[in-house]
CSV table of N, CA and C and ligand atoms in Angstrom, one decimal:
chain,number,residue,atom,x,y,z
A,1,MET,N,16.8,-80.8,-15.3
A,1,MET,CA,16.3,-80.0,-14.6
A,1,MET,C,16.9,-79.0,-13.7
A,2,GLU,N,18.3,-79.7,-13.1
A,2,GLU,CA,19.4,-79.0,-12.3
A,2,GLU,C,20.2,-78.0,-13.0
A,3,ALA,N,20.5,-78.5,-14.8
A,3,ALA,CA,21.2,-78.2,-15.2
A,3,ALA,C,20.7,-76.2,-15.9
A,4,LEU,N,19.4,-77.1,-16.0
A,4,LEU,CA,18.2,-75.6,-16.3
A,4,LEU,C,18.5,-74.9,-15.1
A,5,ARG,N,18.2,-75.0,-14.0
A,5,ARG,CA,18.3,-74.3,-12.6
A,5,ARG,C,19.9,-73.3,-12.4
A,6,ARG,N,20.8,-74.5,-12.9
A,6,ARG,CA,22.2,-74.1,-12.9
A,6,ARG,C,22.6,-72.8,-13.9
A,7,HIS,N,21.8,-73.0,-15.0
A,7,HIS,CA,22.0,-71.9,-16.4
A,7,HIS,C,21.3,-70.8,-15.9
A,8,ILE,N,19.8,-70.9,-15.8
A,8,ILE,CA,19.2,-69.8,-14.8
A,8,ILE,C,20.2,-68.7,-13.7
A,9,TYR,N,20.8,-69.4,-13.1
A,9,TYR,CA,21.4,-68.6,-12.1
A,9,TYR,C,22.9,-68.3,-12.4
A,10,LEU,N,23.2,-69.0,-13.3
A,10,LEU,CA,24.7,-67.9,-14.1
A,10,LEU,C,24.3,-66.9,-14.6
A,11,GLU,N,23.4,-67.1,-15.8
A,11,GLU,CA,23.1,-65.8,-15.9
A,11,GLU,C,22.3,-64.9,-15.2
A,12,GLU,N,21.4,-65.1,-14.2
A,12,GLU,CA,20.9,-64.1,-13.5
A,12,GLU,C,22.1,-63.3,-12.4
A,13,GLU,N,23.3,-64.4,-11.9
A,13,GLU,CA,23.9,-64.1,-10.9
A,13,GLU,C,25.1,-63.0,-11.9
A,14,ILE,N,25.5,-63.9,-13.3
A,14,ILE,CA,27.0,-63.3,-13.3
A,14,ILE,C,27.0,-62.7,-14.7
A,15,VAL,N,25.8,-63.1,-16.0
A,15,VAL,CA,25.8,-62.4,-17.1
A,15,VAL,C,25.0,-60.6,-16.7
A,16,PHE,N,24.0,-61.3,-16.2
A,16,PHE,CA,23.0,-60.0,-16.2
A,16,PHE,C,23.4,-58.9,-15.7
A,17,PRO,N,23.6,-58.9,-14.8
A,17,PRO,CA,24.4,-57.6,-13.6
A,17,PRO,C,25.1,-56.7,-14.8
A,18,HIS,N,26.2,-57.5,-15.8
A,18,HIS,CA,27.2,-56.8,-16.9
A,18,HIS,C,26.0,-55.7,-18.2
A,19,LEU,N,24.6,-56.8,-18.4
A,19,LEU,CA,24.5,-56.2,-19.2
A,19,LEU,C,23.0,-55.3,-18.8
A,20,GLN,N,22.9,-54.8,-17.6
A,20,GLN,CA,21.7,-53.9,-17.2
A,20,GLN,C,21.4,-52.5,-18.1
A,21,ARG,N,22.8,-52.3,-18.6
A,21,ARG,CA,22.7,-50.8,-19.2
A,21,ARG,C,21.4,-50.5,-20.2
A,22,GLY,N,21.0,-49.3,-20.6
A,22,GLY,CA,20.2,-49.1,-21.8
A,22,GLY,C,19.7,-49.7,-22.3
A,23,THR,N,19.5,-50.4,-23.8
A,23,THR,CA,18.4,-51.0,-24.5
A,23,THR,C,18.1,-52.2,-24.0
A,24,LEU,N,19.1,-52.8,-23.3
A,24,LEU,CA,19.0,-54.3,-22.8
A,24,LEU,C,18.1,-54.3,-21.5
A,25,MET,N,17.8,-53.2,-21.0
A,25,MET,CA,17.1,-53.3,-19.6
A,25,MET,C,15.4,-53.6,-20.1
A,26,MET,N,14.9,-53.6,-20.6
A,26,MET,CA,13.3,-54.7,-21.0
A,26,MET,C,13.7,-55.8,-21.4
A,27,PRO,N,14.5,-56.1,-22.3
A,27,PRO,CA,14.8,-57.6,-22.9
A,27,PRO,C,15.2,-58.3,-21.5
A,28,LEU,N,16.0,-58.0,-20.4
A,28,LEU,CA,16.3,-58.5,-19.2
A,28,LEU,C,15.1,-58.8,-18.3
A,29,MET,N,14.5,-57.6,-18.4
A,29,MET,CA,12.9,-58.1,-17.3
A,29,MET,C,12.1,-58.9,-18.1
A,30,VAL,N,12.2,-59.2,-19.3
A,30,VAL,CA,11.4,-59.9,-19.9
A,30,VAL,C,12.1,-61.7,-20.0
A,31,MET,N,13.2,-61.6,-19.8
A,31,MET,CA,14.1,-62.7,-19.6
A,31,MET,C,13.6,-63.3,-17.7
A,32,ARG,N,14.2,-62.0,-17.1
A,32,ARG,CA,14.0,-62.8,-15.5
A,32,ARG,C,12.4,-63.0,-15.5
A,33,GLU,N,11.3,-62.8,-15.9
A,33,GLU,CA,10.0,-63.4,-16.2
A,33,GLU,C,9.9,-64.8,-16.7
A,34,GLU,N,10.5,-65.0,-17.4
A,34,GLU,CA,10.4,-66.0,-18.1
A,34,GLU,C,11.0,-66.9,-17.4
A,35,HIS,N,12.5,-66.7,-16.8
A,35,HIS,CA,13.0,-67.6,-15.8
A,35,HIS,C,12.1,-68.0,-14.4
A,36,GLY,N,11.3,-67.4,-14.1
A,36,GLY,CA,10.0,-67.2,-13.1
A,36,GLY,C,9.4,-68.2,-13.6
A,37,GLN,N,9.0,-68.4,-14.9
A,37,GLN,CA,7.9,-69.3,-15.4
A,37,GLN,C,8.4,-70.6,-15.5
A,38,LEU,N,9.7,-70.8,-16.2
A,38,LEU,CA,10.6,-72.3,-16.2
A,38,LEU,C,10.6,-72.8,-14.6
A,39,TRP,N,11.2,-71.9,-13.6
A,39,TRP,CA,11.5,-72.5,-12.2
A,39,TRP,C,10.1,-73.1,-11.8
A,40,GLN,N,8.8,-72.0,-12.2
A,40,GLN,CA,7.8,-72.6,-11.6
A,40,GLN,C,7.6,-74.0,-11.7
A,41,ARG,N,7.3,-74.7,-13.0
A,41,ARG,CA,7.3,-75.6,-14.1
A,41,ARG,C,8.4,-76.7,-13.7
A,42,ILE,N,10.1,-76.3,-13.4
A,42,ILE,CA,10.8,-77.4,-12.6
A,42,ILE,C,10.3,-77.8,-11.4
A,43,ASP,N,9.9,-76.9,-11.0
A,43,ASP,CA,9.4,-77.0,-9.5
A,43,ASP,C,8.1,-78.2,-9.4
A,44,ALA,N,7.4,-77.6,-10.0
A,44,ALA,CA,6.1,-78.7,-10.4
A,44,ALA,C,6.5,-80.1,-10.7
A,45,HIS,N,7.9,-80.3,-11.7
A,45,HIS,CA,8.1,-81.0,-12.5
A,45,HIS,C,8.6,-82.0,-11.1
A,46,ALA,N,9.7,-81.4,-10.3
A,46,ALA,CA,10.6,-82.2,-9.1
A,46,ALA,C,9.3,-82.7,-8.0
A,47,GLU,N,8.7,-81.8,-8.0
A,47,GLU,CA,7.0,-82.0,-6.7
A,47,GLU,C,6.2,-83.6,-7.7
A,48,SER,N,6.0,-83.7,-8.9
A,48,SER,CA,5.4,-84.9,-9.4
A,48,SER,C,6.4,-85.7,-9.3
A,49,VAL,N,7.5,-85.6,-9.7
A,49,VAL,CA,8.3,-86.9,-9.5
A,49,VAL,C,8.4,-87.7,-7.8
A,50,GLN,N,8.8,-86.7,-6.7
A,50,GLN,CA,8.3,-87.0,-5.7
A,50,GLN,C,7.4,-88.1,-5.3
A,51,ASN,N,6.6,-87.2,-5.4
A,51,ASN,CA,5.0,-87.3,-5.1
A,51,ASN,C,4.1,-88.5,-6.2
A,52,GLN,N,4.5,-89.7,-6.6
A,52,GLN,CA,4.6,-90.3,-7.7
A,52,GLN,C,2.8,-91.2,-7.5
A,53,SER,N,2.9,-91.4,-6.4
A,53,SER,CA,1.8,-91.4,-6.1
A,53,SER,C,0.0,-90.8,-6.0
A,54,GLY,N,0.5,-89.4,-6.4
A,54,GLY,CA,-0.8,-88.4,-7.0
A,54,GLY,C,-1.0,-88.8,-8.7
A,55,GLU,N,-0.7,-87.9,-9.5
A,55,GLU,CA,-1.5,-87.9,-10.8
A,55,GLU,C,-0.1,-88.3,-11.6
A,56,PRO,N,-0.6,-89.9,-12.5
A,56,PRO,CA,0.0,-90.4,-13.1
A,56,PRO,C,0.8,-89.3,-14.0
A,57,ASN,N,-0.3,-88.8,-15.2
A,57,ASN,CA,0.2,-88.2,-15.9
A,57,ASN,C,1.0,-86.6,-16.0
A,58,LYS,N,1.3,-86.5,-14.6
A,58,LYS,CA,1.7,-84.9,-14.3
A,58,LYS,C,3.2,-84.8,-15.4
A,59,VAL,N,3.9,-85.6,-14.7
A,59,VAL,CA,5.4,-85.5,-15.9
A,59,VAL,C,5.3,-85.6,-17.1
A,60,GLU,N,4.4,-85.9,-17.7
A,60,GLU,CA,4.4,-85.9,-19.2
A,60,GLU,C,3.5,-84.6,-19.4
A,61,GLU,N,2.9,-84.1,-18.7
A,61,GLU,CA,2.2,-82.9,-19.3
A,61,GLU,C,3.1,-82.1,-19.0
A,62,ILE,N,4.2,-81.9,-17.8
A,62,ILE,CA,4.9,-81.1,-17.6
A,62,ILE,C,6.4,-80.6,-18.9
A,63,CYS,N,6.4,-81.9,-18.3
A,63,CYS,CA,7.9,-81.6,-19.6
A,63,CYS,C,7.8,-80.8,-20.6
A,64,PRO,N,6.7,-81.0,-21.5
A,64,PRO,CA,6.4,-80.3,-23.0
A,64,PRO,C,6.1,-79.1,-22.6
A,65,GLU,N,5.7,-78.7,-21.9
A,65,GLU,CA,5.4,-77.3,-21.1
A,65,GLU,C,6.8,-76.5,-20.9
A,66,ILE,N,7.8,-77.3,-20.5
A,66,ILE,CA,8.8,-76.7,-20.0
A,66,ILE,C,9.6,-76.5,-21.2
A,67,LEU,N,10.0,-77.6,-22.5
A,67,LEU,CA,10.4,-77.2,-23.5
A,67,LEU,C,9.8,-76.9,-24.5
A,68,ALA,N,8.3,-76.0,-24.4
A,68,ALA,CA,7.8,-74.9,-25.2
A,68,ALA,C,8.4,-73.7,-24.8
A,69,LEU,N,8.3,-73.3,-23.4
A,69,LEU,CA,8.6,-72.2,-22.3
A,69,LEU,C,10.1,-72.0,-22.9
A,70,LEU,N,10.7,-72.9,-22.7
A,70,LEU,CA,12.3,-72.8,-23.1
A,70,LEU,C,12.6,-72.4,-24.5
A,71,ASP,N,12.2,-73.4,-25.5
A,71,ASP,CA,12.2,-72.6,-27.0
A,71,ASP,C,11.8,-71.4,-27.2
A,72,ARG,N,10.6,-70.8,-26.8
A,72,ARG,CA,10.7,-69.3,-26.9
A,72,ARG,C,11.5,-68.4,-26.2
A,73,HIS,N,11.9,-69.2,-24.9
A,73,HIS,CA,12.8,-67.7,-24.3
A,73,HIS,C,14.3,-67.7,-25.0
A,74,ASN,N,14.4,-69.3,-25.6
A,74,ASN,CA,15.7,-69.2,-26.2
A,74,ASN,C,15.9,-68.1,-27.6
A,75,GLN,N,14.5,-68.2,-28.2
A,75,GLN,CA,14.8,-67.6,-29.2
A,75,GLN,C,14.9,-65.9,-29.3
A,76,LYS,N,14.9,-65.7,-27.9
A,76,LYS,CA,14.8,-64.2,-27.3
A,76,LYS,C,16.0,-64.4,-27.2
A,77,GLU,N,16.6,-64.9,-25.9
A,77,GLU,CA,17.5,-64.6,-25.3
A,77,GLU,C,19.2,-65.0,-26.5
A,78,GLU,N,19.0,-65.6,-27.2
A,78,GLU,CA,19.8,-66.1,-27.7
A,78,GLU,C,20.3,-65.3,-28.7
A,79,PRO,N,19.6,-64.5,-29.3
A,79,PRO,CA,20.3,-63.6,-30.4
A,79,PRO,C,20.4,-62.2,-29.3
A,80,ILE,N,19.7,-61.8,-28.9
A,80,ILE,CA,19.6,-60.6,-27.8
A,80,ILE,C,21.1,-60.4,-27.1
A,81,ILE,N,20.6,-61.7,-26.1
A,81,ILE,CA,22.0,-61.5,-24.6
A,81,ILE,C,23.5,-61.9,-25.1
A,82,TYR,N,23.3,-63.4,-25.8
A,82,TYR,CA,24.2,-64.2,-25.7
A,82,TYR,C,25.5,-63.2,-26.7
A,83,PRO,N,24.9,-62.7,-27.9
A,83,PRO,CA,26.5,-61.8,-28.1
A,83,PRO,C,27.2,-60.9,-27.5
A,84,HIS,N,26.4,-60.9,-26.3
A,84,HIS,CA,27.0,-59.7,-25.4
A,84,HIS,C,27.8,-60.5,-24.2
A,85,MET,N,28.1,-61.7,-24.2
A,85,MET,CA,28.8,-63.1,-23.4
A,85,MET,C,29.9,-62.9,-23.6
A,86,ASP,N,30.6,-62.7,-24.7
A,86,ASP,CA,31.9,-62.8,-24.9
A,86,ASP,C,32.4,-61.4,-25.1
A,87,ALA,N,31.5,-60.1,-25.4
A,87,ALA,CA,32.3,-58.9,-25.7
A,87,ALA,C,32.1,-57.8,-23.9
A,88,ASP,N,31.3,-58.3,-23.3
A,88,ASP,CA,31.0,-57.7,-22.2
A,88,ASP,C,31.8,-58.0,-20.7
A,89,LEU,N,31.8,-59.7,-20.4
A,89,LEU,CA,32.2,-60.5,-19.7
A,89,LEU,C,33.7,-60.5,-19.4
A,90,SER,N,34.0,-60.1,-17.9
A,90,SER,CA,35.8,-60.1,-17.9
A,90,SER,C,35.9,-61.9,-17.7
A,91,SER,N,37.5,-61.9,-18.1
A,91,SER,CA,37.5,-63.5,-18.6
A,91,SER,C,37.6,-64.1,-17.3
A,92,ASP,N,37.4,-63.4,-16.0
A,92,ASP,CA,37.1,-64.0,-14.8
A,92,ASP,C,35.7,-64.7,-14.7
A,93,ASP,N,34.6,-64.0,-15.1
A,93,ASP,CA,33.3,-64.4,-15.4
A,93,ASP,C,33.3,-65.3,-16.3
A,94,GLN,N,34.1,-65.1,-17.3
A,94,GLN,CA,33.9,-66.3,-18.3
A,94,GLN,C,34.5,-67.5,-17.7
A,95,GLU,N,35.4,-67.5,-17.4
A,95,GLU,CA,35.7,-68.8,-16.6
A,95,GLU,C,34.8,-69.9,-15.3
A,96,LYS,N,34.4,-68.6,-14.7
A,96,LYS,CA,33.1,-69.0,-13.8
A,96,LYS,C,32.1,-69.5,-14.7
A,97,ILE,N,31.6,-68.9,-15.5
A,97,ILE,CA,30.6,-69.8,-16.6
A,97,ILE,C,31.0,-71.1,-17.0
A,98,ARG,N,32.2,-71.3,-17.5
A,98,ARG,CA,32.5,-72.1,-17.8
A,98,ARG,C,32.6,-73.4,-17.0
A,99,ASP,N,32.7,-73.0,-15.6
A,99,ASP,CA,32.9,-74.3,-14.8
A,99,ASP,C,31.2,-74.5,-13.9
A,100,LEU,N,30.6,-73.3,-14.2
A,100,LEU,CA,29.3,-74.0,-14.3
A,100,LEU,C,28.6,-74.5,-15.3
A,101,LEU,N,29.0,-74.7,-15.9
A,101,LEU,CA,28.3,-75.5,-17.1
A,101,LEU,C,29.1,-76.9,-17.5
A,102,ALA,N,30.5,-76.6,-16.7
A,102,ALA,CA,31.0,-78.0,-16.7
A,102,ALA,C,30.4,-79.1,-16.0
A,103,GLY,N,29.3,-78.6,-14.9
A,103,GLY,CA,28.7,-79.2,-14.1
A,103,GLY,C,29.0,-78.4,-12.4
A,104,GLY,N,29.9,-77.3,-12.2
A,104,GLY,CA,29.6,-76.8,-11.3
A,104,GLY,C,28.5,-77.2,-10.2
A,105,ALA,N,28.5,-76.5,-9.1
A,105,ALA,CA,27.5,-76.0,-8.4
A,105,ALA,C,26.9,-74.7,-8.1
A,106,MET,N,25.3,-74.6,-7.9
A,106,MET,CA,25.3,-73.4,-7.4
A,106,MET,C,25.1,-73.5,-5.9
A,107,PRO,N,25.0,-72.3,-5.0
A,107,PRO,CA,24.1,-72.7,-4.0
A,107,PRO,C,22.9,-73.1,-4.1
A,108,SER,N,22.5,-74.3,-3.0
A,108,SER,CA,21.7,-74.7,-2.9
A,108,SER,C,20.3,-74.5,-2.7
A,109,ASP,N,20.5,-73.4,-1.9
A,109,ASP,CA,19.1,-72.1,-1.5
A,109,ASP,C,18.5,-71.1,-2.8
A,110,TRP,N,19.7,-70.8,-3.6
A,110,TRP,CA,19.1,-69.6,-4.7
A,110,TRP,C,18.2,-69.9,-5.3
A,111,VAL,N,17.1,-69.2,-5.7
A,111,VAL,CA,15.7,-69.1,-6.3
A,111,VAL,C,16.1,-68.1,-7.1
A,112,CYS,N,15.8,-68.4,-8.5
A,112,CYS,CA,15.7,-67.3,-9.4
A,112,CYS,C,14.8,-65.4,-8.6
A,113,GLU,N,15.3,-64.7,-9.5
A,113,GLU,CA,14.8,-63.2,-9.1
A,113,GLU,C,13.5,-63.4,-9.1
A,114,ALA,N,12.4,-64.0,-10.0
A,114,ALA,CA,11.4,-63.5,-10.2
A,114,ALA,C,10.7,-64.4,-9.1
A,115,MET,N,11.1,-66.0,-8.3
A,115,MET,CA,10.7,-66.3,-7.3
A,115,MET,C,10.4,-65.7,-5.8
A,116,ARG,N,11.6,-64.7,-5.9
A,116,ARG,CA,11.8,-64.2,-4.3
A,116,ARG,C,11.2,-63.2,-3.7
B,1,LIG,FE1,17.6,-67.3,-19.4
């Protein structure tokens, strides 16, 4: 779940700002909206793990929901957004992304744009 949050962070803070123009504006709006849906489910998952005395099947419900959302999201994001990552990002930004994917930390108080 933390890796998923970090992934959303690197897309919204490093990748998307380079791609805002022209035909990608609409797809990026949809990507941000879906990040918000994922973020809410990740929050719900974290809450249900912490409060295990609550509903016992909550975690089992939320995990498939997250996987289904992620699947629909990736079907769009991979063909539309990812091809631009090599072409449109500076080598500095590509380095930042590699560090984050390798386990680097995002700011602890960061939330995705749709949740602000
Ligand atoms: Fe994404």
